[in-house]
Amino acid sequence: MVAGSAGRCGDRTDRRTATGMGGVSSAGRCGPCPRGGDTFTGPFPSCRFALFLAAAITPFLSNMSVYGPVVKIHPVVVASIVDSYERRNEGASRVIGTLLGTIDKHSVEVTNCFSVPHNESEDEVAVDMEFAKNMYELHRKVSPSEVIIGWYATGYDITEHSVLIHEYYSREAQNPIHLTVDTALQSGKMSVRAYLSAPMGVPGKTVGVMFTPLSVKYVYYDTECIGIELLQKTRTSPSRTNGLTSDLTQVAGSAAQTQEMLSTVLAYIEDVLAGKVTADNSVGRYLMDLVDKVPMIPAEDFETMLNSNINDLLMVTYLTNLTQTQIALNEKLVIM
Amino acid sequence: MASRKESGVSSSNTLDSPVKQIQIEGLVVLKIIKHYQEEGQGSEVVQGVLLGLVVEDRLEITNCFPFPQHTEEDADFDEVQYQMEMMRSLRHVNIDHLHVGWYQSTFYGSFVSRALLDSQFSYQHAIEESVVLIYDPIKTAQGSLSLKAYRLTPKLMEICKEKDFSAEGLKKAAVGYENMFEEVPIVIKNSHLISVLLWELEEKSTVPSKHELLSLSSSSSHLEKSLQMLMDRVDDMSQDIVKFNTFSRNTSKQQQQKHQYIQRRQQENTQRQSRGEPPLPEEDISKMFKPPQPPPRMDTLLIAGQINTYCQTVKEFTSQNLGKLFMAEALQGHNS
């Protein structure tokens, strides 16, 4: 890892390259050094120097691979973060909190989080560390396998204070992950980004901290998938609400979804046949598979299968109705 | 037959309790799902506390936290202390710290038990609007979120208050197995920011939506298991009935004996009087014939309630499957 030589504070015409885990160029700007003078002095943080790389790097990121662990996030974590952002104190511009999860060889899975009260002003930041420790202990009692793997902050940029907080968290966990959730929608959408910190600079003279981005993936349990699907429905209703539907309506809903998908596929096929869209062989192969999957069952066999299944279900319904009548009778005779 | 939904619990139109609707935030749903997924695989039941507030006749649930499992080693684990600390900490980050209920996961729908009754009673006694959310993970994995909210009916509350579980008490309050719990309709509501998050997730998520709901297997293990549990319960019920029958037989035998004894007594007395001897003292009949202990009626009620819930889940399942079978028939009809 190489950093540019200690240069002069204030002349930023030369672009400094720092190859870290991302191999990207820095476009950070050093503000006026509080100590005055033109050269970097002293180790971080006394010189209050931190490189804000995130904002500059992201546009390059989509094209290049990022080295480092993959961060797998469960949607419940981001929902929690959004919720604590909505409940923040008056005057606080962002919230921070701890991330809990499990560490794997190549990935980090974030499964839980809790917010930590903190105060932030221009020159100082105070984090309630007692609180963080207590909460972690309480959470440990429920899920003993979760460990502190990092921390989160809402907002788009990485500020100086973030560096300090990151330092605190490095004491709690090795190689903590920093997650930013852009709740203020500064970039037009709610982007969730993760970073690892890496030291940089000339050892002994000027050191800094660089936040290298990591790739973020969302992972779901099966049941979470279904829960999220239900929540998606609230997007479309005007009052943002949605009741829990009952048996047949759910089947109807699923069938309607499948129907929609089929009509999309049909529209595509029509377009291809009419020559509007060039045919894609792989899509064609998928379509072949799809059509093959529908089983060709001779009519009588299908009839027998259908009837036997229907008979089973009818019998079960009859028996359950019978049982219910029985217990109602029993109640009338015995209790009342 | 499939669409007629028999409500074993009183319908929402006749709710006379202070809570007519429950509004849950998406975050709570996700947290409950996650809790079961991570910690509930071993034991059958996971529990937790619901936090929120009451608005007019709606109960809004805005957050929740899980309860650690009961283990034998943790003999000195103080539940109340855990709860207090958790709520205190949550208050620091502006999360609603008003206790409004609790949630529990269930195994194939078997949740009507004495323990649940007692817990819900103590909750409802302390906080009038509290509910218990029953989350069925296995049914959810089959395609649709199964989350139900229950409260004790006022009649049942009275009985629990009196602790009078005898037959007369139950008869007086006219509580049948259908009047034990009332189901409160649930509505899911999300804030705007969470809606933004949901849009993000839909874009980013690469997990294909599973169509478990449309799978056709009628002989799935779910139906089998439910029926098996139903049979067990019906066995319990029949044992209970046998006990009650012996009790009533004993009582009637005893009545007869008493009758005979009184008659004999009277005869003897008249004989003695005719002979001029003093009549025998009237002995305390009740001491001689101790009435047999009536069997507890509460268990019967609980078992009946449980059987009822099983029957309902089975019927829901069969109605869904019948719908699916008819759809499949229509598809095949098209093909052939």
mmCIF file with all atom_site columns, C-alpha atoms in Angstrom, chain B residues 118-307:
data_model
loop_
_atom_site.group_PDB
_atom_site.id
_atom_site.type_symbol
_atom_site.label_atom_id
_atom_site.label_alt_id
_atom_site.label_comp_id
_atom_site.label_asym_id
_atom_site.label_entity_id
_atom_site.label_seq_id
_atom_site.pdbx_PDB_ins_code
_atom_site.Cartn_x
_atom_site.Cartn_y
_atom_site.Cartn_z
_atom_site.occupancy
_atom_site.B_iso_or_equiv
_atom_site.pdbx_formal_charge
_atom_site.auth_seq_id
_atom_site.auth_comp_id
_atom_site.auth_asym_id
_atom_site.auth_atom_id
_atom_site.pdbx_PDB_model_num
ATOM 1   C CA . ASP B 1 118 ? -52.398 -17.055 32.128 1.00 0.00 ? 118 ASP B CA 1
ATOM 2   C CA . SER B 1 119 ? -49.867 -14.801 30.452 1.00 0.00 ? 119 SER B CA 1
ATOM 3   C CA . GLN B 1 120 ? -52.465 -13.052 28.365 1.00 0.00 ? 120 GLN B CA 1
ATOM 4   C CA . PHE B 1 121 ? -54.650 -12.609 31.384 1.00 0.00 ? 121 PHE B CA 1
ATOM 5   C CA . SER B 1 122 ? -51.900 -10.970 33.403 1.00 0.00 ? 122 SER B CA 1
ATOM 6   C CA . TYR B 1 123 ? -51.083 -8.706  30.461 1.00 0.00 ? 123 TYR B CA 1
ATOM 7   C CA . GLN B 1 124 ? -54.666 -7.784  29.796 1.00 0.00 ? 124 GLN B CA 1
ATOM 8   C CA . HIS B 1 125 ? -55.255 -7.202  33.445 1.00 0.00 ? 125 HIS B CA 1
ATOM 9   C CA . ALA B 1 126 ? -52.389 -4.768  33.674 1.00 0.00 ? 126 ALA B CA 1
ATOM 10  C CA . ILE B 1 127 ? -52.881 -3.108  30.321 1.00 0.00 ? 127 ILE B CA 1
ATOM 11  C CA . GLU B 1 128 ? -56.349 -3.183  28.997 1.00 0.00 ? 128 GLU B CA 1
ATOM 12  C CA . GLU B 1 129 ? -55.600 -3.106  25.318 1.00 0.00 ? 129 GLU B CA 1
ATOM 13  C CA . SER B 1 130 ? -52.880 -5.699  25.135 1.00 0.00 ? 130 SER B CA 1
ATOM 14  C CA . VAL B 1 131 ? -52.911 -8.448  22.566 1.00 0.00 ? 131 VAL B CA 1
ATOM 15  C CA . VAL B 1 132 ? -50.965 -11.559 21.839 1.00 0.00 ? 132 VAL B CA 1
ATOM 16  C CA . LEU B 1 133 ? -49.620 -12.003 18.342 1.00 0.00 ? 133 LEU B CA 1
ATOM 17  C CA . ILE B 1 134 ? -49.373 -15.554 17.201 1.00 0.00 ? 134 ILE B CA 1
ATOM 18  C CA . TYR B 1 135 ? -46.882 -16.119 14.424 1.00 0.00 ? 135 TYR B CA 1
ATOM 19  C CA . ASP B 1 136 ? -46.991 -19.398 12.578 1.00 0.00 ? 136 ASP B CA 1
ATOM 20  C CA . PRO B 1 137 ? -43.645 -19.875 10.843 1.00 0.00 ? 137 PRO B CA 1
ATOM 21  C CA . ILE B 1 138 ? -44.501 -23.112 9.089  1.00 0.00 ? 138 ILE B CA 1
ATOM 22  C CA . LYS B 1 139 ? -47.600 -21.708 7.506  1.00 0.00 ? 139 LYS B CA 1
ATOM 23  C CA . THR B 1 140 ? -45.640 -18.616 6.543  1.00 0.00 ? 140 THR B CA 1
ATOM 24  C CA . ALA B 1 141 ? -43.029 -20.718 4.830  1.00 0.00 ? 141 ALA B CA 1
ATOM 25  C CA . GLN B 1 142 ? -45.833 -22.127 2.735  1.00 0.00 ? 142 GLN B CA 1
ATOM 26  C CA . GLY B 1 143 ? -46.414 -18.834 1.080  1.00 0.00 ? 143 GLY B CA 1
ATOM 27  C CA . SER B 1 144 ? -48.426 -16.385 3.098  1.00 0.00 ? 144 SER B CA 1
ATOM 28  C CA . LEU B 1 145 ? -47.613 -14.557 6.274  1.00 0.00 ? 145 LEU B CA 1
ATOM 29  C CA . SER B 1 146 ? -49.565 -16.036 9.112  1.00 0.00 ? 146 SER B CA 1
ATOM 30  C CA . LEU B 1 147 ? -49.838 -13.542 11.918 1.00 0.00 ? 147 LEU B CA 1
ATOM 31  C CA . LYS B 1 148 ? -52.905 -13.349 14.102 1.00 0.00 ? 148 LYS B CA 1
ATOM 32  C CA . ALA B 1 149 ? -53.773 -11.155 17.033 1.00 0.00 ? 149 ALA B CA 1
ATOM 33  C CA . TYR B 1 150 ? -55.888 -12.422 19.894 1.00 0.00 ? 150 TYR B CA 1
ATOM 34  C CA . ARG B 1 151 ? -57.368 -11.013 23.040 1.00 0.00 ? 151 ARG B CA 1
ATOM 35  C CA . LEU B 1 152 ? -59.339 -12.633 25.793 1.00 0.00 ? 152 LEU B CA 1
ATOM 36  C CA . THR B 1 153 ? -63.017 -11.876 25.708 1.00 0.00 ? 153 THR B CA 1
ATOM 37  C CA . PRO B 1 154 ? -64.323 -9.840  28.617 1.00 0.00 ? 154 PRO B CA 1
ATOM 38  C CA . LYS B 1 155 ? -66.298 -12.833 29.843 1.00 0.00 ? 155 LYS B CA 1
ATOM 39  C CA . LEU B 1 156 ? -63.201 -14.943 30.032 1.00 0.00 ? 156 LEU B CA 1
ATOM 40  C CA . MET B 1 157 ? -61.409 -12.130 31.779 1.00 0.00 ? 157 MET B CA 1
ATOM 41  C CA . GLU B 1 158 ? -64.029 -12.137 34.478 1.00 0.00 ? 158 GLU B CA 1
ATOM 42  C CA . ILE B 1 159 ? -63.676 -15.822 35.029 1.00 0.00 ? 159 ILE B CA 1
ATOM 43  C CA . CYS B 1 160 ? -59.932 -15.594 35.277 1.00 0.00 ? 160 CYS B CA 1
ATOM 44  C CA . LYS B 1 161 ? -60.283 -12.786 37.749 1.00 0.00 ? 161 LYS B CA 1
ATOM 45  C CA . GLU B 1 162 ? -62.500 -14.819 39.972 1.00 0.00 ? 162 GLU B CA 1
ATOM 46  C CA . LYS B 1 163 ? -60.284 -17.835 39.459 1.00 0.00 ? 163 LYS B CA 1
ATOM 47  C CA . ASP B 1 164 ? -63.496 -19.718 39.419 1.00 0.00 ? 164 ASP B CA 1
ATOM 48  C CA . PHE B 1 165 ? -62.923 -22.439 36.896 1.00 0.00 ? 165 PHE B CA 1
ATOM 49  C CA . SER B 1 166 ? -65.617 -24.765 38.045 1.00 0.00 ? 166 SER B CA 1
ATOM 50  C CA . ALA B 1 167 ? -68.562 -25.798 35.939 1.00 0.00 ? 167 ALA B CA 1
ATOM 51  C CA . GLU B 1 168 ? -70.968 -23.427 37.628 1.00 0.00 ? 168 GLU B CA 1
ATOM 52  C CA . GLY B 1 169 ? -68.657 -20.521 37.138 1.00 0.00 ? 169 GLY B CA 1
ATOM 53  C CA . LEU B 1 170 ? -68.311 -21.227 33.454 1.00 0.00 ? 170 LEU B CA 1
ATOM 54  C CA . LYS B 1 171 ? -72.014 -21.739 33.064 1.00 0.00 ? 171 LYS B CA 1
ATOM 55  C CA . LYS B 1 172 ? -72.722 -18.478 34.791 1.00 0.00 ? 172 LYS B CA 1
ATOM 56  C CA . ALA B 1 173 ? -70.494 -16.543 32.453 1.00 0.00 ? 173 ALA B CA 1
ATOM 57  C CA . ALA B 1 174 ? -71.739 -18.511 29.442 1.00 0.00 ? 174 ALA B CA 1
ATOM 58  C CA . VAL B 1 175 ? -68.273 -18.966 28.046 1.00 0.00 ? 175 VAL B CA 1
ATOM 59  C CA . GLY B 1 176 ? -67.958 -21.515 25.317 1.00 0.00 ? 176 GLY B CA 1
ATOM 60  C CA . TYR B 1 177 ? -64.854 -22.491 23.424 1.00 0.00 ? 177 TYR B CA 1
ATOM 61  C CA . GLU B 1 178 ? -65.884 -20.052 20.760 1.00 0.00 ? 178 GLU B CA 1
ATOM 62  C CA . ASN B 1 179 ? -65.947 -17.160 23.137 1.00 0.00 ? 179 ASN B CA 1
ATOM 63  C CA . MET B 1 180 ? -62.552 -17.590 24.628 1.00 0.00 ? 180 MET B CA 1
ATOM 64  C CA . PHE B 1 181 ? -60.452 -15.554 22.283 1.00 0.00 ? 181 PHE B CA 1
ATOM 65  C CA . GLU B 1 182 ? -61.419 -12.810 19.975 1.00 0.00 ? 182 GLU B CA 1
ATOM 66  C CA . GLU B 1 183 ? -59.383 -12.145 16.898 1.00 0.00 ? 183 GLU B CA 1
ATOM 67  C CA . VAL B 1 184 ? -58.512 -8.578  16.079 1.00 0.00 ? 184 VAL B CA 1
ATOM 68  C CA . PRO B 1 185 ? -57.918 -7.646  12.432 1.00 0.00 ? 185 PRO B CA 1
ATOM 69  C CA . ILE B 1 186 ? -54.398 -6.632  11.572 1.00 0.00 ? 186 ILE B CA 1
ATOM 70  C CA . VAL B 1 187 ? -53.265 -3.984  9.179  1.00 0.00 ? 187 VAL B CA 1
ATOM 71  C CA . ILE B 1 188 ? -49.686 -3.373  8.164  1.00 0.00 ? 188 ILE B CA 1
ATOM 72  C CA . LYS B 1 189 ? -48.577 0.190   7.820  1.00 0.00 ? 189 LYS B CA 1
ATOM 73  C CA . ASN B 1 190 ? -45.264 1.559   6.710  1.00 0.00 ? 190 ASN B CA 1
ATOM 74  C CA . SER B 1 191 ? -43.848 5.031   6.865  1.00 0.00 ? 191 SER B CA 1
ATOM 75  C CA . HIS B 1 192 ? -42.746 6.862   3.760  1.00 0.00 ? 192 HIS B CA 1
ATOM 76  C CA . LEU B 1 193 ? -39.068 6.245   4.290  1.00 0.00 ? 193 LEU B CA 1
ATOM 77  C CA . ILE B 1 194 ? -39.669 2.561   4.668  1.00 0.00 ? 194 ILE B CA 1
ATOM 78  C CA . SER B 1 195 ? -41.573 2.652   1.393  1.00 0.00 ? 195 SER B CA 1
ATOM 79  C CA . VAL B 1 196 ? -38.515 4.181   -0.205 1.00 0.00 ? 196 VAL B CA 1
ATOM 80  C CA . LEU B 1 197 ? -36.464 1.389   1.283  1.00 0.00 ? 197 LEU B CA 1
ATOM 81  C CA . LEU B 1 198 ? -38.853 -1.171  -0.146 1.00 0.00 ? 198 LEU B CA 1
ATOM 82  C CA . TRP B 1 199 ? -38.418 0.306   -3.600 1.00 0.00 ? 199 TRP B CA 1
ATOM 83  C CA . GLU B 1 200 ? -34.657 0.057   -3.164 1.00 0.00 ? 200 GLU B CA 1
ATOM 84  C CA . LEU B 1 201 ? -34.900 -3.552  -2.096 1.00 0.00 ? 201 LEU B CA 1
ATOM 85  C CA . GLU B 1 202 ? -37.006 -4.442  -5.054 1.00 0.00 ? 202 GLU B CA 1
ATOM 86  C CA . GLU B 1 203 ? -34.439 -2.984  -7.394 1.00 0.00 ? 203 GLU B CA 1
ATOM 87  C CA . LYS B 1 204 ? -31.452 -4.452  -5.734 1.00 0.00 ? 204 LYS B CA 1
ATOM 88  C CA . SER B 1 205 ? -32.702 -7.802  -4.670 1.00 0.00 ? 205 SER B CA 1
ATOM 89  C CA . THR B 1 206 ? -31.908 -10.629 -6.988 1.00 0.00 ? 206 THR B CA 1
ATOM 90  C CA . VAL B 1 207 ? -33.838 -13.255 -5.116 1.00 0.00 ? 207 VAL B CA 1
ATOM 91  C CA . PRO B 1 208 ? -36.646 -14.558 -7.280 1.00 0.00 ? 208 PRO B CA 1
ATOM 92  C CA . SER B 1 209 ? -39.979 -14.488 -5.558 1.00 0.00 ? 209 SER B CA 1
ATOM 93  C CA . LYS B 1 210 ? -40.886 -17.953 -4.541 1.00 0.00 ? 210 LYS B CA 1
ATOM 94  C CA . HIS B 1 211 ? -44.196 -19.329 -5.552 1.00 0.00 ? 211 HIS B CA 1
ATOM 95  C CA . GLU B 1 212 ? -44.670 -21.689 -2.677 1.00 0.00 ? 212 GLU B CA 1
ATOM 96  C CA . LEU B 1 213 ? -48.222 -20.633 -2.505 1.00 0.00 ? 213 LEU B CA 1
ATOM 97  C CA . LEU B 1 214 ? -49.036 -22.221 -5.817 1.00 0.00 ? 214 LEU B CA 1
ATOM 98  C CA . SER B 1 215 ? -47.494 -25.595 -5.125 1.00 0.00 ? 215 SER B CA 1
ATOM 99  C CA . LEU B 1 216 ? -50.061 -28.267 -5.655 1.00 0.00 ? 216 LEU B CA 1
ATOM 100 C CA . SER B 1 217 ? -49.149 -31.021 -3.226 1.00 0.00 ? 217 SER B CA 1
ATOM 101 C CA . SER B 1 218 ? -52.233 -31.827 -1.198 1.00 0.00 ? 218 SER B CA 1
ATOM 102 C CA . SER B 1 219 ? -50.569 -34.569 0.681  1.00 0.00 ? 219 SER B CA 1
ATOM 103 C CA . SER B 1 220 ? -47.941 -32.253 2.017  1.00 0.00 ? 220 SER B CA 1
ATOM 104 C CA . SER B 1 221 ? -46.537 -32.897 5.427  1.00 0.00 ? 221 SER B CA 1
ATOM 105 C CA . HIS B 1 222 ? -48.279 -29.809 6.715  1.00 0.00 ? 222 HIS B CA 1
ATOM 106 C CA . LEU B 1 223 ? -51.705 -31.309 6.343  1.00 0.00 ? 223 LEU B CA 1
ATOM 107 C CA . GLU B 1 224 ? -50.559 -34.603 7.802  1.00 0.00 ? 224 GLU B CA 1
ATOM 108 C CA . LYS B 1 225 ? -49.003 -32.995 10.814 1.00 0.00 ? 225 LYS B CA 1
ATOM 109 C CA . SER B 1 226 ? -52.043 -30.832 11.469 1.00 0.00 ? 226 SER B CA 1
ATOM 110 C CA . LEU B 1 227 ? -54.344 -33.807 11.262 1.00 0.00 ? 227 LEU B CA 1
ATOM 111 C CA . GLN B 1 228 ? -52.131 -35.783 13.578 1.00 0.00 ? 228 GLN B CA 1
ATOM 112 C CA . MET B 1 229 ? -52.175 -33.067 16.182 1.00 0.00 ? 229 MET B CA 1
ATOM 113 C CA . LEU B 1 230 ? -55.901 -32.818 15.755 1.00 0.00 ? 230 LEU B CA 1
ATOM 114 C CA . MET B 1 231 ? -56.216 -36.526 16.464 1.00 0.00 ? 231 MET B CA 1
ATOM 115 C CA . ASP B 1 232 ? -54.077 -36.229 19.586 1.00 0.00 ? 232 ASP B CA 1
ATOM 116 C CA . ARG B 1 233 ? -56.243 -33.455 20.865 1.00 0.00 ? 233 ARG B CA 1
ATOM 117 C CA . VAL B 1 234 ? -59.398 -35.346 20.137 1.00 0.00 ? 234 VAL B CA 1
ATOM 118 C CA . ASP B 1 235 ? -57.946 -38.229 22.139 1.00 0.00 ? 235 ASP B CA 1
ATOM 119 C CA . ASP B 1 236 ? -57.311 -35.876 25.019 1.00 0.00 ? 236 ASP B CA 1
ATOM 120 C CA . MET B 1 237 ? -60.810 -34.619 24.685 1.00 0.00 ? 237 MET B CA 1
ATOM 121 C CA . SER B 1 238 ? -62.321 -38.084 24.793 1.00 0.00 ? 238 SER B CA 1
ATOM 122 C CA . GLN B 1 239 ? -60.337 -38.905 27.899 1.00 0.00 ? 239 GLN B CA 1
ATOM 123 C CA . ASP B 1 240 ? -61.642 -35.776 29.465 1.00 0.00 ? 240 ASP B CA 1
ATOM 124 C CA . ILE B 1 241 ? -65.159 -36.750 28.499 1.00 0.00 ? 241 ILE B CA 1
ATOM 125 C CA . VAL B 1 242 ? -64.696 -40.155 30.049 1.00 0.00 ? 242 VAL B CA 1
ATOM 126 C CA . LYS B 1 243 ? -63.600 -38.493 33.246 1.00 0.00 ? 243 LYS B CA 1
ATOM 127 C CA . PHE B 1 244 ? -66.611 -36.273 33.219 1.00 0.00 ? 244 PHE B CA 1
ATOM 128 C CA . ASN B 1 245 ? -68.895 -39.180 32.554 1.00 0.00 ? 245 ASN B CA 1
ATOM 129 C CA . THR B 1 246 ? -67.550 -41.129 35.500 1.00 0.00 ? 246 THR B CA 1
ATOM 130 C CA . PHE B 1 247 ? -67.959 -38.043 37.591 1.00 0.00 ? 247 PHE B CA 1
ATOM 131 C CA . SER B 1 248 ? -71.566 -37.581 36.616 1.00 0.00 ? 248 SER B CA 1
ATOM 132 C CA . ARG B 1 249 ? -72.242 -41.255 37.148 1.00 0.00 ? 249 ARG B CA 1
ATOM 133 C CA . ASN B 1 250 ? -70.696 -41.075 40.567 1.00 0.00 ? 250 ASN B CA 1
ATOM 134 C CA . THR B 1 251 ? -72.713 -38.046 41.463 1.00 0.00 ? 251 THR B CA 1
ATOM 135 C CA . SER B 1 252 ? -75.941 -39.616 40.370 1.00 0.00 ? 252 SER B CA 1
ATOM 136 C CA . LYS B 1 253 ? -75.099 -42.815 42.247 1.00 0.00 ? 253 LYS B CA 1
ATOM 137 C CA . GLN B 1 254 ? -74.358 -40.760 45.279 1.00 0.00 ? 254 GLN B CA 1
ATOM 138 C CA . GLN B 1 255 ? -77.629 -38.918 44.938 1.00 0.00 ? 255 GLN B CA 1
ATOM 139 C CA . GLN B 1 256 ? -79.416 -42.219 44.857 1.00 0.00 ? 256 GLN B CA 1
ATOM 140 C CA . GLN B 1 257 ? -77.583 -43.439 47.905 1.00 0.00 ? 257 GLN B CA 1
ATOM 141 C CA . LYS B 1 258 ? -78.403 -40.265 49.746 1.00 0.00 ? 258 LYS B CA 1
ATOM 142 C CA . HIS B 1 259 ? -81.999 -40.600 48.780 1.00 0.00 ? 259 HIS B CA 1
ATOM 143 C CA . GLN B 1 260 ? -82.105 -44.175 49.945 1.00 0.00 ? 260 GLN B CA 1
ATOM 144 C CA . TYR B 1 261 ? -80.407 -43.274 53.175 1.00 0.00 ? 261 TYR B CA 1
ATOM 145 C CA . ILE B 1 262 ? -82.837 -40.492 53.897 1.00 0.00 ? 262 ILE B CA 1
ATOM 146 C CA . GLN B 1 263 ? -85.736 -42.752 53.152 1.00 0.00 ? 263 GLN B CA 1
ATOM 147 C CA . ARG B 1 264 ? -84.405 -45.447 55.412 1.00 0.00 ? 264 ARG B CA 1
ATOM 148 C CA . ARG B 1 265 ? -83.831 -42.903 58.074 1.00 0.00 ? 265 ARG B CA 1
ATOM 149 C CA . GLN B 1 266 ? -87.341 -41.668 57.822 1.00 0.00 ? 266 GLN B CA 1
ATOM 150 C CA . GLN B 1 267 ? -88.688 -45.175 57.922 1.00 0.00 ? 267 GLN B CA 1
ATOM 151 C CA . GLU B 1 268 ? -86.678 -45.981 60.979 1.00 0.00 ? 268 GLU B CA 1
ATOM 152 C CA . ASN B 1 269 ? -87.771 -42.793 62.604 1.00 0.00 ? 269 ASN B CA 1
ATOM 153 C CA . THR B 1 270 ? -91.414 -43.525 62.002 1.00 0.00 ? 270 THR B CA 1
ATOM 154 C CA . GLN B 1 271 ? -90.884 -47.033 63.322 1.00 0.00 ? 271 GLN B CA 1
ATOM 155 C CA . ARG B 1 272 ? -89.173 -45.729 66.372 1.00 0.00 ? 272 ARG B CA 1
ATOM 156 C CA . GLN B 1 273 ? -91.850 -43.194 66.917 1.00 0.00 ? 273 GLN B CA 1
ATOM 157 C CA . SER B 1 274 ? -94.447 -45.849 66.700 1.00 0.00 ? 274 SER B CA 1
ATOM 158 C CA . ARG B 1 275 ? -92.486 -47.807 69.262 1.00 0.00 ? 275 ARG B CA 1
ATOM 159 C CA . GLY B 1 276 ? -92.095 -44.713 71.377 1.00 0.00 ? 276 GLY B CA 1
ATOM 160 C CA . GLU B 1 277 ? -88.318 -44.456 71.198 1.00 0.00 ? 277 GLU B CA 1
ATOM 161 C CA . PRO B 1 278 ? -86.584 -41.186 70.567 1.00 0.00 ? 278 PRO B CA 1
ATOM 162 C CA . PRO B 1 279 ? -85.822 -40.681 66.945 1.00 0.00 ? 279 PRO B CA 1
ATOM 163 C CA . LEU B 1 280 ? -82.297 -41.080 65.777 1.00 0.00 ? 280 LEU B CA 1
ATOM 164 C CA . PRO B 1 281 ? -80.504 -37.813 65.437 1.00 0.00 ? 281 PRO B CA 1
ATOM 165 C CA . GLU B 1 282 ? -80.390 -36.376 62.008 1.00 0.00 ? 282 GLU B CA 1
ATOM 166 C CA . GLU B 1 283 ? -76.891 -36.935 60.928 1.00 0.00 ? 283 GLU B CA 1
ATOM 167 C CA . ASP B 1 284 ? -75.123 -34.594 58.744 1.00 0.00 ? 284 ASP B CA 1
ATOM 168 C CA . ILE B 1 285 ? -75.703 -36.114 55.405 1.00 0.00 ? 285 ILE B CA 1
ATOM 169 C CA . SER B 1 286 ? -73.139 -34.162 53.603 1.00 0.00 ? 286 SER B CA 1
ATOM 170 C CA . LYS B 1 287 ? -70.418 -35.463 55.877 1.00 0.00 ? 287 LYS B CA 1
ATOM 171 C CA . MET B 1 288 ? -71.411 -38.993 55.257 1.00 0.00 ? 288 MET B CA 1
ATOM 172 C CA . PHE B 1 289 ? -71.611 -38.715 51.570 1.00 0.00 ? 289 PHE B CA 1
ATOM 173 C CA . LYS B 1 290 ? -68.773 -36.631 50.428 1.00 0.00 ? 290 LYS B CA 1
ATOM 174 C CA . PRO B 1 291 ? -69.589 -35.353 46.964 1.00 0.00 ? 291 PRO B CA 1
ATOM 175 C CA . PRO B 1 292 ? -67.056 -36.473 44.390 1.00 0.00 ? 292 PRO B CA 1
ATOM 176 C CA . GLN B 1 293 ? -64.645 -33.881 43.105 1.00 0.00 ? 293 GLN B CA 1
ATOM 177 C CA . PRO B 1 294 ? -65.926 -32.420 39.844 1.00 0.00 ? 294 PRO B CA 1
ATOM 178 C CA . PRO B 1 295 ? -63.243 -32.537 37.187 1.00 0.00 ? 295 PRO B CA 1
ATOM 179 C CA . PRO B 1 296 ? -61.801 -29.176 36.178 1.00 0.00 ? 296 PRO B CA 1
ATOM 180 C CA . ARG B 1 297 ? -63.714 -27.741 33.295 1.00 0.00 ? 297 ARG B CA 1
ATOM 181 C CA . MET B 1 298 ? -61.095 -25.311 32.151 1.00 0.00 ? 298 MET B CA 1
ATOM 182 C CA . ASP B 1 299 ? -59.012 -27.988 30.490 1.00 0.00 ? 299 ASP B CA 1
ATOM 183 C CA . THR B 1 300 ? -61.940 -29.161 28.471 1.00 0.00 ? 300 THR B CA 1
ATOM 184 C CA . LEU B 1 301 ? -62.540 -25.656 27.341 1.00 0.00 ? 301 LEU B CA 1
ATOM 185 C CA . LEU B 1 302 ? -58.940 -25.237 26.323 1.00 0.00 ? 302 LEU B CA 1
ATOM 186 C CA . ILE B 1 303 ? -58.854 -28.510 24.473 1.00 0.00 ? 303 ILE B CA 1
ATOM 187 C CA . ALA B 1 304 ? -62.060 -27.618 22.673 1.00 0.00 ? 304 ALA B CA 1
ATOM 188 C CA . GLY B 1 305 ? -60.592 -24.282 21.711 1.00 0.00 ? 305 GLY B CA 1
ATOM 189 C CA . GLN B 1 306 ? -57.457 -25.928 20.431 1.00 0.00 ? 306 GLN B CA 1
ATOM 190 C CA . ILE B 1 307 ? -59.393 -28.458 18.393 1.00 0.00 ? 307 ILE B CA 1
#
